XYZ file of C-alpha atoms in Angstrom:
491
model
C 25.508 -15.199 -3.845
C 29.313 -15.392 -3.956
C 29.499 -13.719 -8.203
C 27.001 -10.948 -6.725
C 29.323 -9.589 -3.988
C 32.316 -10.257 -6.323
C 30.519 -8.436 -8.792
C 29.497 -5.734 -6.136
C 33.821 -5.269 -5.007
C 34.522 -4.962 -8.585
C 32.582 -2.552 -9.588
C 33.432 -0.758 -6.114
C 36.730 -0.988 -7.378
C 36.572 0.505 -10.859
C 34.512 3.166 -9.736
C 37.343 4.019 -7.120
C 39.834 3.409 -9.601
C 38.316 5.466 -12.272
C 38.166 8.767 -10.203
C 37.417 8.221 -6.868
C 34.086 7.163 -4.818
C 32.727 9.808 -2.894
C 30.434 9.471 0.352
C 27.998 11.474 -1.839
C 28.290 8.978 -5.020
C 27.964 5.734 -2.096
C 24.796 7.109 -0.976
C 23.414 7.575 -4.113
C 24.105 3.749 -5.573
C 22.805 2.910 -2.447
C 19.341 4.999 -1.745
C 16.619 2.682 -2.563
C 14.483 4.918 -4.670
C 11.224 2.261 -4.587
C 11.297 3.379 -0.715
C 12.613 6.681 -0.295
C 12.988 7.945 3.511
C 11.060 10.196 5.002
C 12.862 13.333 4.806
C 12.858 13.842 1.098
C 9.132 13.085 0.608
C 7.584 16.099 -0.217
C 4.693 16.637 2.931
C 2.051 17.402 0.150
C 1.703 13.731 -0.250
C 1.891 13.059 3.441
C -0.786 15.073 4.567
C -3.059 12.862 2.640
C -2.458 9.764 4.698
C -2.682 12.381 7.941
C -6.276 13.009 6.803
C -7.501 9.379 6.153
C -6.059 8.251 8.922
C -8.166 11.036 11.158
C -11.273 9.611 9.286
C -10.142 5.745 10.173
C -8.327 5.794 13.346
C -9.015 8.285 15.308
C -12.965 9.611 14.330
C -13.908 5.965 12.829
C -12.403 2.917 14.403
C -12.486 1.111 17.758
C -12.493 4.345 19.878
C -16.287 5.321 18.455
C -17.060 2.141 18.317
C -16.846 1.495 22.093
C -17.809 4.835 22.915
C -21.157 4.361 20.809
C -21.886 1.675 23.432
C -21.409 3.826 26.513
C -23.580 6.798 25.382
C -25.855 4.295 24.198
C -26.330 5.735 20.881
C -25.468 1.795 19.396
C -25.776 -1.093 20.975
C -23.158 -3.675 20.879
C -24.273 -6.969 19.564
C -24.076 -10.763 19.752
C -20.831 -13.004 21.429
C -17.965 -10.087 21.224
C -16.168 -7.429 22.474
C -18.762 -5.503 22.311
C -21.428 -7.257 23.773
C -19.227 -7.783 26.248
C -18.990 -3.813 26.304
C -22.790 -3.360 26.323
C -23.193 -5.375 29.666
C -20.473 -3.316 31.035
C -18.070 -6.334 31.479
C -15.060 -4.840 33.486
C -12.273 -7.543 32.348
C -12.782 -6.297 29.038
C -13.342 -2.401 29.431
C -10.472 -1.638 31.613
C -8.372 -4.152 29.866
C -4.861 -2.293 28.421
C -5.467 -4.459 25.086
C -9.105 -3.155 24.020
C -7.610 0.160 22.662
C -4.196 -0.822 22.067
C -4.668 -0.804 18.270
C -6.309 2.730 18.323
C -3.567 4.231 20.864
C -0.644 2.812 18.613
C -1.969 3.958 15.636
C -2.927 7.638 16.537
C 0.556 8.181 17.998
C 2.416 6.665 14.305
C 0.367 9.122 12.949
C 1.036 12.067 15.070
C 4.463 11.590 14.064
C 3.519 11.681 10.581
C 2.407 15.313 11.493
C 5.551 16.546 13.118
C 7.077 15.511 10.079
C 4.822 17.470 8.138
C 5.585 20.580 10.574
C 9.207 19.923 10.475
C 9.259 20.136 6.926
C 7.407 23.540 7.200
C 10.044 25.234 9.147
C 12.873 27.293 8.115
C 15.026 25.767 6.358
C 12.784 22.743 5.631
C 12.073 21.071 2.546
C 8.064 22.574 2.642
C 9.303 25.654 4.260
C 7.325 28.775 2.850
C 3.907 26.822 3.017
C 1.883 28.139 5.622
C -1.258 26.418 4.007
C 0.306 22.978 4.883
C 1.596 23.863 8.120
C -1.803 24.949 8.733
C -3.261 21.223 7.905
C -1.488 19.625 9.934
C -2.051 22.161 13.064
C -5.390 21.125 13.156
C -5.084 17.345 12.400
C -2.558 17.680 14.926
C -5.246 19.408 17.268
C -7.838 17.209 16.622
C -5.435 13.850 17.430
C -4.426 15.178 20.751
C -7.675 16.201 21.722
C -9.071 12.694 21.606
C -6.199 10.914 22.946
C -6.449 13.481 26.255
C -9.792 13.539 26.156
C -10.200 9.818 26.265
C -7.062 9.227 28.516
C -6.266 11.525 31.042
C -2.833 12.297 30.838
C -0.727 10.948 28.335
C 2.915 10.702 26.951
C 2.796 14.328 25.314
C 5.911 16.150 24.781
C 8.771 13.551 25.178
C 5.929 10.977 23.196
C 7.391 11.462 19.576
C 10.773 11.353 19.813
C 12.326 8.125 18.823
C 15.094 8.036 21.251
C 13.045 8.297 24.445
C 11.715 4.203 24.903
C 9.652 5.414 27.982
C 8.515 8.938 27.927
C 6.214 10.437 31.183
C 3.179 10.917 31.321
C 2.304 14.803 30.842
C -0.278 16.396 32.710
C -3.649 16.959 30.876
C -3.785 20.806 31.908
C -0.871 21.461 30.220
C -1.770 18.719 27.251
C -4.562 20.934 26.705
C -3.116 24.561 27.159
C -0.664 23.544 24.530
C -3.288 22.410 21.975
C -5.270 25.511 22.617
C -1.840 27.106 21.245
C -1.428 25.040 18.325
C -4.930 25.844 17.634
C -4.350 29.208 16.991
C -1.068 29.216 15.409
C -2.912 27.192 12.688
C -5.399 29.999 12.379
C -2.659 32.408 12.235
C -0.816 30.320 9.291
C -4.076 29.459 7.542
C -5.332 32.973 7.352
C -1.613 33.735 6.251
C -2.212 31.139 3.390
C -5.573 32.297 2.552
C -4.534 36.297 2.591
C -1.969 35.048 -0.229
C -4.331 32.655 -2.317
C -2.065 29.600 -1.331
C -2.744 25.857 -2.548
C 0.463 23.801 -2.050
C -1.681 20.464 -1.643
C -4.577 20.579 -4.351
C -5.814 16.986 -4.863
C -3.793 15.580 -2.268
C -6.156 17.288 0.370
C -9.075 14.698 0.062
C -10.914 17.136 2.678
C -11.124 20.714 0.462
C -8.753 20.530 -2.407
C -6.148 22.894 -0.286
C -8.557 25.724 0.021
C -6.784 27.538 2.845
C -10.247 29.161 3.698
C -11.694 25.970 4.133
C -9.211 24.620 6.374
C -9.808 28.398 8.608
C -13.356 27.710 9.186
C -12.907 23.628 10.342
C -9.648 25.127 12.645
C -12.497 27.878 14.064
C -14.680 24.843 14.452
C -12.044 22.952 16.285
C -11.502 25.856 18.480
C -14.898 25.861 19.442
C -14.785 22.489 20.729
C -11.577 22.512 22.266
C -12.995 25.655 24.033
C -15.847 23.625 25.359
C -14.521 20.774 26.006
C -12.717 23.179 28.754
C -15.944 24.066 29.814
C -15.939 22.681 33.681
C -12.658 23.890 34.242
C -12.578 27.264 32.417
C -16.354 28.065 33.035
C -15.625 31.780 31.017
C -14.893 30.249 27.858
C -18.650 30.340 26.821
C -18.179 33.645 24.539
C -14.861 32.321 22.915
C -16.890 29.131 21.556
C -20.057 31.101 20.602
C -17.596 33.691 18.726
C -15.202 30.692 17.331
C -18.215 28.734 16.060
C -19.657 32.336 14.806
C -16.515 32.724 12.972
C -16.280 29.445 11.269
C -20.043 29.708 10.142
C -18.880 33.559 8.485
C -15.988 31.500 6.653
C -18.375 29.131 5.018
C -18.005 26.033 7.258
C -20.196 23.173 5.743
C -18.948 20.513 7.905
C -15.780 18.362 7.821
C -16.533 14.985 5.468
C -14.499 12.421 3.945
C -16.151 11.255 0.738
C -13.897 8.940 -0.768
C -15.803 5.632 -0.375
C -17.151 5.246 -4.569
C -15.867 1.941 -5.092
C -15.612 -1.831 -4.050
C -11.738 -1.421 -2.837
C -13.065 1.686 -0.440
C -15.069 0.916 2.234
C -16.455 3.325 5.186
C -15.061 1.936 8.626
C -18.050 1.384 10.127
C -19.432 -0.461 7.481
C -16.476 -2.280 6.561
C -16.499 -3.142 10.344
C -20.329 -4.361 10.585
C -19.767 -6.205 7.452
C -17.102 -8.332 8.964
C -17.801 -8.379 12.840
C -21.692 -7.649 12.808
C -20.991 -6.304 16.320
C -23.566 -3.205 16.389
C -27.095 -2.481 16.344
C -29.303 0.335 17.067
C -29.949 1.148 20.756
C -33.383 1.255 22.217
C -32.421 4.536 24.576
C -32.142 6.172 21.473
C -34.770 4.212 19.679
C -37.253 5.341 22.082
C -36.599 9.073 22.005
C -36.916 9.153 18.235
C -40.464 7.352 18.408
C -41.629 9.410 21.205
C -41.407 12.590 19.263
C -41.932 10.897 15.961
C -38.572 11.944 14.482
C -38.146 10.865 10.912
C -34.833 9.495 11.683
C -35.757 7.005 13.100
C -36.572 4.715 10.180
C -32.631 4.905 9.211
C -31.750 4.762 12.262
C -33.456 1.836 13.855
C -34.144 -0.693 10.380
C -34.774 -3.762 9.038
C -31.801 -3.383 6.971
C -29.800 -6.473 7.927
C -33.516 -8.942 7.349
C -33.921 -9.282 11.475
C -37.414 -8.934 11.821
C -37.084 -6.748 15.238
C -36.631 -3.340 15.034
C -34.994 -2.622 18.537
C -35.458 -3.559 21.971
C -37.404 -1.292 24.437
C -35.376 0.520 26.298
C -34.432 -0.160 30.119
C -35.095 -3.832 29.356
C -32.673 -6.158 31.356
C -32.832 -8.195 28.116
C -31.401 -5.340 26.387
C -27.720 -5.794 27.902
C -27.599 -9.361 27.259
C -29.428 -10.405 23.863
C -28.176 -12.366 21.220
C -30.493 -11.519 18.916
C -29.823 -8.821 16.159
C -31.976 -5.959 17.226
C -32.141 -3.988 14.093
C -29.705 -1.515 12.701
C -28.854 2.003 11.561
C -28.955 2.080 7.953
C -25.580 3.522 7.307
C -23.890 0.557 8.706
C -24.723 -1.344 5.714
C -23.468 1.471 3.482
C -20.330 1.009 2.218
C -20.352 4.656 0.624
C -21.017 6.780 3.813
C -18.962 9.781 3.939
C -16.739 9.935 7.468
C -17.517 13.361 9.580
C -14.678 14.601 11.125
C -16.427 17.320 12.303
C -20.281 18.008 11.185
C -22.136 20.876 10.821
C -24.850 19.870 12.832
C -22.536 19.485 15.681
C -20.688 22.957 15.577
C -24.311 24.275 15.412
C -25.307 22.948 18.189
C -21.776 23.277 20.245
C -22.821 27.114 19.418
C -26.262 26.601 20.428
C -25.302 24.950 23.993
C -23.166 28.009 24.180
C -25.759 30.483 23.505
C -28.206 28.996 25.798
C -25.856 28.722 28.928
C -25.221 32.474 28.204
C -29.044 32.988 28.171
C -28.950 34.010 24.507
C -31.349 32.757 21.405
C -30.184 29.506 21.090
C -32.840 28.056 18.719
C -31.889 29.698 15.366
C -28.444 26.981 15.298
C -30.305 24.259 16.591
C -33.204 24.521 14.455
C -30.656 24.715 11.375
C -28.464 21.872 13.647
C -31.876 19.754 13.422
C -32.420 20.713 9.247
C -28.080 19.377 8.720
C -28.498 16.332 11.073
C -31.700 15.231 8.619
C -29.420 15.308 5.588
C -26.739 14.159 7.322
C -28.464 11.026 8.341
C -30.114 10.586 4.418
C -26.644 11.205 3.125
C -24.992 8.445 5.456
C -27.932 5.594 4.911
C -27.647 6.058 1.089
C -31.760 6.371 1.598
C -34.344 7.897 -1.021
C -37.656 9.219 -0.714
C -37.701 10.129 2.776
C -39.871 12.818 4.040
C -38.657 15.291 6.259
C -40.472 17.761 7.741
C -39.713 21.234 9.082
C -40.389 21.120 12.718
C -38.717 23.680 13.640
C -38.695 23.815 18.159
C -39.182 27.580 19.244
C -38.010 26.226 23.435
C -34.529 25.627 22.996
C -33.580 25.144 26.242
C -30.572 23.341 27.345
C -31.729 19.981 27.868
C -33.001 20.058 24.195
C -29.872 21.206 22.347
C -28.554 18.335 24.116
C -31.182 15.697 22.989
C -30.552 16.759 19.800
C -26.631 16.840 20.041
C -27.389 13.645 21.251
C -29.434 12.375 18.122
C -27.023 13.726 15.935
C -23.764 12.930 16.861
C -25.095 9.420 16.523
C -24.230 9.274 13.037
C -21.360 12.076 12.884
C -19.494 11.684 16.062
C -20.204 9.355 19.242
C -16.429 10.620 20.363
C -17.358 14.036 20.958
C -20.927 13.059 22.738
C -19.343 10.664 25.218
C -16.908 13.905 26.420
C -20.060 15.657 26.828
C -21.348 13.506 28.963
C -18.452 13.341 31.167
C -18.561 17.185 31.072
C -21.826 17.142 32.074
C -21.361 15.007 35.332
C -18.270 17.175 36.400
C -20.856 19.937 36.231
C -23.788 18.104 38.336
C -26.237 17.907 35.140
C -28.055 15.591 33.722
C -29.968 16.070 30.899
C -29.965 12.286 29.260
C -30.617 9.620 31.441
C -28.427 6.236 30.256
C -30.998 3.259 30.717
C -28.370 0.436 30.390
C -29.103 -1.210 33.972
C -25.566 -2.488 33.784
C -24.212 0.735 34.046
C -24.235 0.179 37.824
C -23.496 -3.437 39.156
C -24.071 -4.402 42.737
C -23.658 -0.778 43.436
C -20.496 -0.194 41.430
C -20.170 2.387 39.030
C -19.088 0.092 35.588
C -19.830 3.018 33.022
C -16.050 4.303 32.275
C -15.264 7.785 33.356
C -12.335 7.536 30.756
C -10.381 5.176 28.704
C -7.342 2.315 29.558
C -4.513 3.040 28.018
C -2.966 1.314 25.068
C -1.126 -2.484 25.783
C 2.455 -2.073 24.180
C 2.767 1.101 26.684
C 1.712 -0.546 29.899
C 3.973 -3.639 28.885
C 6.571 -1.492 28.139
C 6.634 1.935 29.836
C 6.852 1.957 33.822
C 5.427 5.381 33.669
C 2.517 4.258 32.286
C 1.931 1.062 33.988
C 2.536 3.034 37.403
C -0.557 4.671 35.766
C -2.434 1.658 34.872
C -1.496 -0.248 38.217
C -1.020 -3.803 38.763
C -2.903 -7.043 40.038
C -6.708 -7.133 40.473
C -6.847 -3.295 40.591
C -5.235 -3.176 36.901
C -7.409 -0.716 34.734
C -10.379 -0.238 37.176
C -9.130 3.486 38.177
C -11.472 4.132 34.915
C -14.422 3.755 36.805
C -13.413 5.941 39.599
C -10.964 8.505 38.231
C -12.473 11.212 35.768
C -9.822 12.951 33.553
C -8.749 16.279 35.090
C -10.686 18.426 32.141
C -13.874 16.454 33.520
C -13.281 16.826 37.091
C -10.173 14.547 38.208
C -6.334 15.087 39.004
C -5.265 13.384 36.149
């Protein structure tokens, strides 16, 4: 130790000897080139991480996983968190910890994107690159959206900025109207970028290979839903998501997938998750619709995959809440292969079908073709061969059955989005699925969460937010009373 810093001051010295050391020469002996910092990393390669993380931590991890479980399109299985979940436990629901992984990591990764944009700006080191800027617009979108969504209101603008230990809470209205904003300035960059044949990314865009018009049509997509996730609050915005779906469908949108997962180091979440925890099964509320109408998805979705013997358990059983048995399982939870949606065709279909039919337009040309993608999508997802679909298609489609369906196939592309619909629907007075958990109510007491608790390391460490989360016995339980504002609430 004492010949290396001895070695270190004399070679300090000569070099100061020699000519002089300047700051500039310092800095370079001492930048550790195996580690550079984040402002000379070129955002190409950053906006690769921002995409697999979207597909991992915010459309695939703990925050579907839960939310599966309260739209009852999985059941959560055996002695765990999530059986614990699936009878509606409230220690373990409202409990700060049970998304604390999911709300730290979203927010590291949001400020992976404002890097991104940072670097985009004048004078930045990606400045120029509209296509880029673009990306990250929507990731960015598509982040915030499911943190407000989920939460309520939430640290927003003071959130990312390193200096600030405790930032407020920002209101959800104007969470939202900003998003819508961001929203369209990535449409406005990404048609830029398209207008000029741009592709700063290529290979490092694991989504579409930095196609610019790609990346349009998803931010369209986005649009839409953003746009309808508004719904209750802006009850005009029916048009802009038919058009904005419309729009994305003219552009070529084929749906949103990560396809990465071709070999034993790359596993899908959900599988990787099943493998390890074998926390899920398949739900018999869902179950039970597919064998009423005799819907070919059912065998994937309710199998013997995992060797159980039982398929699933009828639904509206008091035995369904509280078994330890395996009840069977969809078939893509044993696939380690299964492409991540971040946003499926099947669903923007049918967000534009839901649209048309409140509007009292056709609304069964999309869903019919939303019913056609969410059969492939289900065979692509199981890994499954040889299974016969046939072309059924439903000339009544009414409201309640683009809704079924949405329900059916967000089972496999997005149990996020469908457990903000139902929210949305009870702000409006509708029901159009009926939940059959009986532990949804206890005693009386609503125990199905009207949102989510927020993250741990906030409410330990943020008075703003554990104002928000409150204190003593009534820690956490204003989820079962207090809808976010978008759905209804104040906050």
């Amino acid at each position: 130790m004492k010949t290396s810093r001895l070695f270190t001051f004399i070679t300090t010295a000569l070099l100061m000897t020699a000519g002089g050391c300047t700051d500039a020469e310092m800095d370079r002996i001492n930048r550790n080139t195996s580690n550079p910092p984040a402002e000379t990393v070129n955002a190409r390669f950053q906006i690769t991480d921002a995409i697999t993380s979207t597909a991992f931590s915010t459309i695939g991890g703990g925050y579907a996983w839960y939310t599966s479980s309260y739209t009852e399109q999985l059941f959560g299985d055996g002695n765990n968190l999530l059986m614990y979940a699936e009878i509606r436990n409230a220690g373990v629901t409202a409990a700060a910890t049970t998304f604390n992984n999911d709300w730290n990591t979203i927010y590291r990764n949001l400020q992976n994107l404002k890097q991104i944009m940072e670097k985009c700006a004048d004078g930045g080191l990606n400045a120029g690159q509209p296509d880029l800027l673009g990306m990250a617009e929507v990731l960015w979108c598509i982040k915030w959206e499911t943190l407000t969504l989920l939460h309520g209101d939430v640290p927003y603008s003071e959130a990312l900025d390193s200096n600030n230990k405790t930032p407020k809470l920002d209101r959800q209205e104007d969470i939202y109207t900003d998003i819508l904003q961001t929203i369209d300035s990535a449409i406005t960059h990404l048609t830029l970028a398209d207008n000029e044949q741009l592709n700063n990314t290529g290979s490092q865009d694991l989504l579409y290979q930095g196609e610019p018009a790609r990346w349009l049509a998803l931010a369209y997509g986005i649009r839409a839903r953003l746009l309808l996730d508004g719904m209750y609050r802006y009850p005009d915005c029916l048009t802009a998501v038919e058009e904005s779906a419309q729009k994305a469908f003219e552009l070529g949108f084929d749906g949103a997938v990560l396809d990465i997962f071709d070999s034993p180091d790359q596993d899908n979440p959900w599988a990787a998750f099943m493998s390890s925890r074998n926390y899920l099964g398949a739900n018999g509320t869902l179950a039970t619709l597919l064998a009423d109408t005799d819907d070919p998805r059912l065998e994937m979705y309710a199998c013997d995959t995992f060797g159980t013997g039982t398929l699933w358990a009828p639904a509206g059983d008091a035995s369904l809440a509280v078994t330890t048995q395996q009840v069977g399982a969809p078939a893509w939870l044993a696939n380690t292969n299964a492409p991540v949606y971040i946003l499926s065709k099947s669903e923007l279909l049918l967000i534009q079908a839901e649209a048309r039919a409140r509007l009292g337009f056709d609304a069964a040309t999309p869903m019919n073709e939303a019913i056609e993608c969410s059969y492939d999508e289900y065979v692509r997802v199981s890994g499954t061969e040889n299974v016969t679909i046939p072309v059924l298609p439903i000339p009544d489609a009414t409201l309640n059955e683009v809704m079924r369906q949405k329900f059916i196939s967000t089972a496999v592309t997005g149990p996020i989005s469908f457990y903000n619909d139902l929210r949305r629907a009870r702000a409006l007075g509708e029901e159009w699925l009926t939940l059959l958990n009986p532990n949804n109510t206890i005693s009386g007491v609503n125990r199905w969460p009207l949102r989510l608790p927020y993250g741990n390391s906030d409410v330990a460490a943020n008075p703003n937010i554990a104002a928000a989360f409150g204190s003593g016995n009534e820690a956490g339980m204003y989820i079962f009373t207090e809808p976010v504002w978008l759905f209804g609430g104040t906050r």
